[in-house]
Amino acid sequence: AVVMREFTRESDGTVEFFTGAGAGENIRRQGEEFKKGDQVLSAGKRVTPPVLGLIASFGHAVFPVADAPRIAIVSTGDELVQPGTTPLTGGQIYDSNSHALRAAVLALGLPEPAIFHAGDNPEDTEKAFESALTESDLVISAGGVSVGDRDFVKATLEKKLGVRTIFWRVAVKPGKPVYFGYQEKVRGNRKLVFGLPGNPVSVLVTFHLFVKPALLALQGGMVEAKTLKARLGKQVKKRPGRLDFIRGNMTSIEDGTLQAIPTRGQDSHMLSGLAAAECLLHCRQEDSLLAEGDLMDIEILDWTNY
């Protein structure tokens, strides 16, 4: 056994103990954490600081990891102006989507994405997506995937670039007109394409729901949404038929349970509500009215530790 030094006093060559020690106490034995042949880590584990420390504790300076996928971002729209360039004129908005998507990609620890822009015409759309597919393993676009007269993304991908559509339009809010498809590469590999809606809140919510799991899977890992139970702090009305992800904040109430309160600005063009949010409130497809105090699932949002 070993007695910690702070529980002893040394004087004139004699050590005095102020506490006892049981047999084997404070001794770290070889093999007590792992035995020879034990599996230490499994494939698909993200290399977090504790994981890296564990690997180093076994003496490994080099170990195999999955390649980080190359990402391309395509923003679409004649109305977009880059921040910091020129003042807006009528019918223009600043491009927030490409910058928000870039930040989301970097928050996952991935390399700097390539960024392209397409105007609202078939030629521009084809050129931008052709370049994006050439330079990446996965393309994320914002806008141009709905059913408007100037939405050319889906048709261009299918008819001009050989992208096979897997799904288009999903029963979620915000983000109904989400597109997903793939383009075959050499040796059977595939380049993935996610076409996200143009509204900025829809872009980030659908990135979180669909693109983030795909990016983690491409690196050999998987992620499942981690939900908590919370009491609704304010009545919510919704149209049934879609799974609504309402942006909200959390607080603790008297009985110790969590309470979730929707943020101001729930429209899909209002980034302030998402910027202020700590969580997503999951409102089921069949729901039309959720009363204050109803128990529901919430999902934590932490963009700084993505």
Coordinates of C-alpha atoms in Angstrom, one line a residue:
A1 CA 0.0 0.0 0.0
V2 CA 1.0 3.6 -0.4
V3 CA 0.1 6.5 1.9
M4 CA -0.1 9.9 0.1
R5 CA 2.6 12.3 1.2
E6 CA 0.1 15.0 2.3
F7 CA -1.0 12.5 5.1
T8 CA 2.5 12.1 6.5
R9 CA 5.2 14.1 8.3
E10 CA 8.9 13.5 8.2
S11 CA 11.2 14.5 11.0
D12 CA 14.7 13.3 12.0
G13 CA 14.6 10.4 9.6
T14 CA 11.3 9.2 10.9
V15 CA 8.0 9.3 9.0
E16 CA 4.8 9.8 10.9
F17 CA 1.5 8.7 9.3
F18 CA -1.8 10.5 10.0
T19 CA -4.0 8.0 8.3
G20 CA -4.0 4.3 7.6
A21 CA -4.0 2.5 4.2
G22 CA -5.7 -0.7 3.2
A23 CA -3.9 -3.5 1.4
G24 CA -3.2 -2.4 -2.2
E25 CA -4.5 1.2 -1.7
N26 CA -3.0 3.9 -4.0
I27 CA -1.2 1.3 -6.2
R28 CA -1.9 1.4 -9.9
R29 CA -1.4 -2.2 -11.1
Q30 CA -0.3 -3.1 -14.6
G31 CA -3.2 -4.4 -16.7
E32 CA -6.0 -3.1 -14.3
E33 CA -7.6 -1.0 -17.1
F34 CA -7.0 -3.3 -20.1
K35 CA -5.7 -6.8 -20.4
K36 CA -3.7 -8.2 -23.3
G37 CA -6.0 -8.7 -26.3
D38 CA -8.7 -6.3 -25.1
Q39 CA -10.2 -3.9 -27.7
V40 CA -9.3 -0.4 -26.7
L41 CA -11.1 1.6 -29.4
S42 CA -13.5 0.6 -32.2
A43 CA -13.5 1.9 -35.8
G44 CA -15.7 5.0 -36.2
K45 CA -14.7 6.6 -32.9
R46 CA -14.1 10.4 -33.3
V47 CA -10.6 11.4 -32.2
T48 CA -11.5 13.7 -29.2
P49 CA -8.9 14.9 -26.7
P50 CA -9.5 11.9 -24.3
V51 CA -9.3 9.5 -27.2
L52 CA -6.1 11.0 -28.4
G53 CA -4.7 10.8 -24.9
L54 CA -5.7 7.2 -24.6
I55 CA -4.0 6.3 -27.9
A56 CA -0.8 8.2 -26.8
S57 CA -0.9 6.3 -23.4
F58 CA -0.4 3.1 -25.4
G59 CA 2.7 4.5 -27.0
H60 CA 1.2 5.0 -30.5
A61 CA 2.6 8.1 -32.3
V62 CA 0.8 7.2 -35.6
F63 CA -2.5 5.6 -36.1
P64 CA -4.9 5.2 -39.1
V65 CA -7.8 7.6 -39.5
A66 CA -10.5 8.1 -42.2
D67 CA -9.8 10.8 -44.8
A68 CA -11.6 14.0 -44.3
P69 CA -14.1 14.5 -47.1
R70 CA -13.6 17.5 -49.4
I71 CA -16.6 19.8 -49.2
A72 CA -17.9 22.4 -51.7
I73 CA -20.6 24.9 -51.0
V74 CA -22.8 26.5 -53.7
S75 CA -24.9 29.5 -53.0
T76 CA -27.6 30.4 -55.6
G77 CA -29.5 33.5 -56.4
D78 CA -29.2 36.8 -58.5
E79 CA -30.2 38.7 -55.4
L80 CA -27.1 37.8 -53.3
V81 CA -24.4 40.3 -52.5
Q82 CA -21.2 39.5 -50.5
P83 CA -21.0 41.2 -47.1
G84 CA -18.5 44.0 -47.0
T85 CA -18.5 44.7 -50.7
T86 CA -21.2 47.1 -51.9
P87 CA -24.4 48.6 -50.4
L88 CA -27.6 46.8 -51.2
T89 CA -30.0 48.1 -53.8
G90 CA -33.6 47.1 -54.3
G91 CA -34.3 43.4 -54.4
Q92 CA -30.8 42.4 -53.0
I93 CA -29.8 40.7 -49.8
Y94 CA -26.4 39.8 -48.3
D95 CA -25.3 36.2 -48.7
S96 CA -25.5 34.7 -45.2
N97 CA -25.9 31.1 -46.3
S98 CA -22.5 30.3 -47.7
H99 CA -20.8 31.9 -44.7
A100 CA -23.0 30.0 -42.2
L101 CA -22.5 26.7 -44.0
R102 CA -18.7 27.3 -44.1
A103 CA -18.7 27.9 -40.3
A104 CA -20.8 24.7 -39.8
V105 CA -18.3 22.7 -41.9
L106 CA -15.3 24.1 -40.0
A107 CA -17.0 23.5 -36.7
L108 CA -17.0 19.8 -37.5
G109 CA -13.2 19.9 -37.8
L110 CA -13.2 19.5 -41.6
P111 CA -10.9 21.3 -44.1
E112 CA -11.8 24.7 -45.6
P113 CA -14.6 24.1 -48.1
A114 CA -14.5 25.4 -51.7
I115 CA -17.2 28.0 -52.3
F116 CA -19.1 28.7 -55.6
H117 CA -22.0 30.9 -56.6
A118 CA -24.6 30.4 -59.3
G119 CA -27.0 33.0 -60.7
D120 CA -30.6 32.2 -61.3
N121 CA -30.1 30.7 -64.8
P122 CA -29.4 27.1 -66.1
E123 CA -26.0 28.0 -67.5
D124 CA -24.6 29.5 -64.3
T125 CA -26.1 26.6 -62.3
E126 CA -24.5 23.9 -64.4
K127 CA -21.1 25.6 -64.4
A128 CA -21.1 26.1 -60.6
F129 CA -22.2 22.6 -59.8
E130 CA -19.9 21.0 -62.3
S131 CA -16.9 22.8 -60.7
A132 CA -18.2 21.9 -57.2
L133 CA -18.5 18.2 -58.0
T134 CA -15.0 18.2 -59.6
E135 CA -13.4 19.6 -56.5
S136 CA -15.2 17.8 -53.7
D137 CA -16.6 14.6 -52.3
L138 CA -19.8 16.2 -51.0
V139 CA -21.6 19.3 -52.3
I140 CA -23.9 21.5 -50.2
S141 CA -26.0 24.0 -51.9
A142 CA -28.4 26.7 -50.7
G143 CA -31.4 27.7 -52.7
G144 CA -32.8 26.8 -56.1
V145 CA -34.3 23.4 -55.1
S146 CA -38.0 24.3 -54.8
V147 CA -40.6 24.6 -57.5
G148 CA -40.2 28.3 -58.6
D149 CA -39.6 29.5 -62.1
R150 CA -36.0 30.2 -61.2
D151 CA -35.2 27.0 -59.3
F152 CA -32.8 25.1 -61.6
V153 CA -30.7 23.0 -59.2
K154 CA -32.6 19.7 -59.3
A155 CA -33.1 19.6 -63.1
T156 CA -29.5 20.6 -63.7
L157 CA -28.2 17.9 -61.4
E158 CA -30.4 15.2 -62.9
K159 CA -30.3 16.1 -66.6
K160 CA -26.9 17.7 -67.1
L161 CA -24.6 16.3 -64.5
G162 CA -25.8 12.7 -64.1
V163 CA -26.8 13.0 -60.4
R164 CA -29.3 10.4 -59.3
T165 CA -32.0 11.7 -57.0
I166 CA -32.6 9.8 -53.8
F167 CA -35.1 12.1 -52.2
W168 CA -36.6 15.5 -52.8
R169 CA -38.9 17.3 -50.3
V170 CA -39.3 16.0 -46.8
A171 CA -42.0 16.4 -44.1
V172 CA -40.0 18.7 -41.8
K173 CA -40.3 22.4 -41.0
P174 CA -38.3 24.4 -41.6
G175 CA -36.7 22.8 -44.7
K176 CA -39.3 21.0 -46.8
P177 CA -37.6 21.3 -50.2
V178 CA -34.5 19.4 -49.2
Y179 CA -32.7 17.5 -52.1
F180 CA -30.3 14.6 -51.8
G181 CA -28.6 12.6 -54.6
Y182 CA -25.3 11.2 -55.7
Q183 CA -23.0 11.1 -58.7
E184 CA -21.1 8.0 -59.5
K185 CA -17.3 8.3 -59.5
V186 CA -14.5 6.1 -60.8
R187 CA -14.3 2.7 -59.1
G188 CA -17.9 2.9 -57.8
N189 CA -17.4 5.7 -55.3
R190 CA -20.1 8.3 -55.1
K191 CA -20.1 12.1 -54.7
L192 CA -23.0 13.2 -52.5
V193 CA -25.1 16.3 -53.2
F194 CA -27.3 18.0 -50.6
G195 CA -29.6 20.7 -52.0
L196 CA -30.8 22.8 -49.0
P197 CA -33.5 25.4 -49.1
G198 CA -32.7 29.1 -49.6
N199 CA -34.1 30.5 -46.3
P200 CA -31.2 30.9 -43.9
V201 CA -32.8 29.2 -40.9
S202 CA -33.9 26.3 -43.1
V203 CA -30.3 26.0 -44.4
L204 CA -28.8 25.5 -40.9
V205 CA -31.6 23.3 -39.5
T206 CA -31.4 21.0 -42.5
F207 CA -27.6 21.0 -42.3
H208 CA -27.9 19.8 -38.7
L209 CA -30.5 17.2 -39.5
F210 CA -29.2 15.7 -42.8
V211 CA -25.7 16.9 -43.7
K212 CA -23.9 16.7 -40.4
P213 CA -24.7 12.9 -40.0
A214 CA -23.5 12.3 -43.6
L215 CA -20.3 14.2 -43.0
L216 CA -19.6 12.1 -39.8
A217 CA -20.5 8.9 -41.6
L218 CA -18.0 9.7 -44.4
Q219 CA -15.3 9.8 -41.7
G220 CA -16.3 6.4 -40.4
G221 CA -18.5 7.6 -37.5
M222 CA -22.2 7.9 -36.8
V223 CA -24.2 10.3 -34.8
E224 CA -27.7 10.0 -33.4
A225 CA -29.7 13.0 -32.2
K226 CA -29.5 13.2 -28.4
T227 CA -32.8 14.3 -27.0
L228 CA -33.9 15.3 -23.5
K229 CA -37.4 15.7 -22.1
A230 CA -38.7 19.2 -21.3
R231 CA -41.9 20.9 -20.4
L232 CA -43.2 23.4 -22.9
G233 CA -43.1 26.9 -21.4
K234 CA -45.5 28.5 -23.9
Q235 CA -48.4 27.3 -26.0
V236 CA -47.4 26.4 -29.6
K237 CA -49.8 26.2 -32.6
K238 CA -48.7 24.4 -35.8
R239 CA -50.2 22.8 -38.9
P240 CA -50.2 19.0 -38.7
G241 CA -48.4 17.0 -41.3
R242 CA -44.8 17.9 -40.7
L243 CA -42.3 17.4 -38.0
D244 CA -41.6 20.9 -36.7
F245 CA -38.2 21.9 -35.3
I246 CA -38.9 25.0 -33.2
R247 CA -36.0 27.0 -32.0
G248 CA -36.0 27.5 -28.2
N249 CA -34.2 28.2 -25.0
M250 CA -34.0 26.1 -21.8
T251 CA -34.5 26.8 -18.1
S252 CA -35.0 24.7 -15.0
I253 CA -38.3 24.9 -13.2
E254 CA -39.2 24.3 -9.5
D255 CA -39.5 20.5 -9.7
G256 CA -36.1 20.2 -11.3
T257 CA -37.3 19.4 -14.8
L258 CA -36.3 21.3 -17.9
Q259 CA -38.6 23.9 -19.5
A260 CA -38.3 24.8 -23.1
I261 CA -39.5 28.2 -24.4
P262 CA -39.6 29.1 -28.1
T263 CA -37.4 32.0 -29.1
R264 CA -38.8 35.1 -30.9
G265 CA -38.7 35.1 -34.6
Q266 CA -39.7 31.6 -35.8
D267 CA -40.0 32.3 -39.5
S268 CA -37.5 30.6 -41.7
H269 CA -35.8 33.8 -42.8
M270 CA -35.3 35.1 -39.3
L271 CA -31.8 34.1 -38.2
S272 CA -32.1 36.0 -34.9
G273 CA -34.3 33.2 -33.4
L274 CA -31.8 30.5 -34.3
A275 CA -28.8 32.6 -33.2
A276 CA -30.4 33.0 -29.8
A277 CA -31.5 29.3 -29.5
E278 CA -30.0 26.7 -27.3
C279 CA -32.2 23.8 -28.5
L280 CA -34.6 22.5 -31.1
L281 CA -38.1 21.6 -29.8
H282 CA -39.4 18.5 -31.6
C283 CA -43.1 18.9 -32.5
R284 CA -44.6 15.8 -33.9
Q285 CA -46.3 15.6 -37.3
E286 CA -49.7 14.8 -35.9
D287 CA -49.7 17.7 -33.4
S288 CA -51.6 20.9 -34.1
L289 CA -51.7 22.5 -30.6
L290 CA -49.2 22.0 -27.9
A291 CA -50.2 23.3 -24.5
E292 CA -48.0 25.0 -21.9
G293 CA -46.7 22.2 -19.7
D294 CA -46.8 19.5 -22.3
L295 CA -43.8 17.1 -22.2
M296 CA -41.8 17.0 -25.4
D297 CA -38.4 16.1 -26.8
I298 CA -35.7 18.7 -27.2
E299 CA -32.4 18.5 -28.9
I300 CA -29.4 20.5 -27.6
L301 CA -27.8 22.9 -30.1
D302 CA -24.1 23.8 -29.5
W303 CA -22.6 25.3 -32.6
T304 CA -19.3 25.9 -30.8
N305 CA -18.8 22.2 -30.0
Y306 CA -20.3 20.7 -33.1

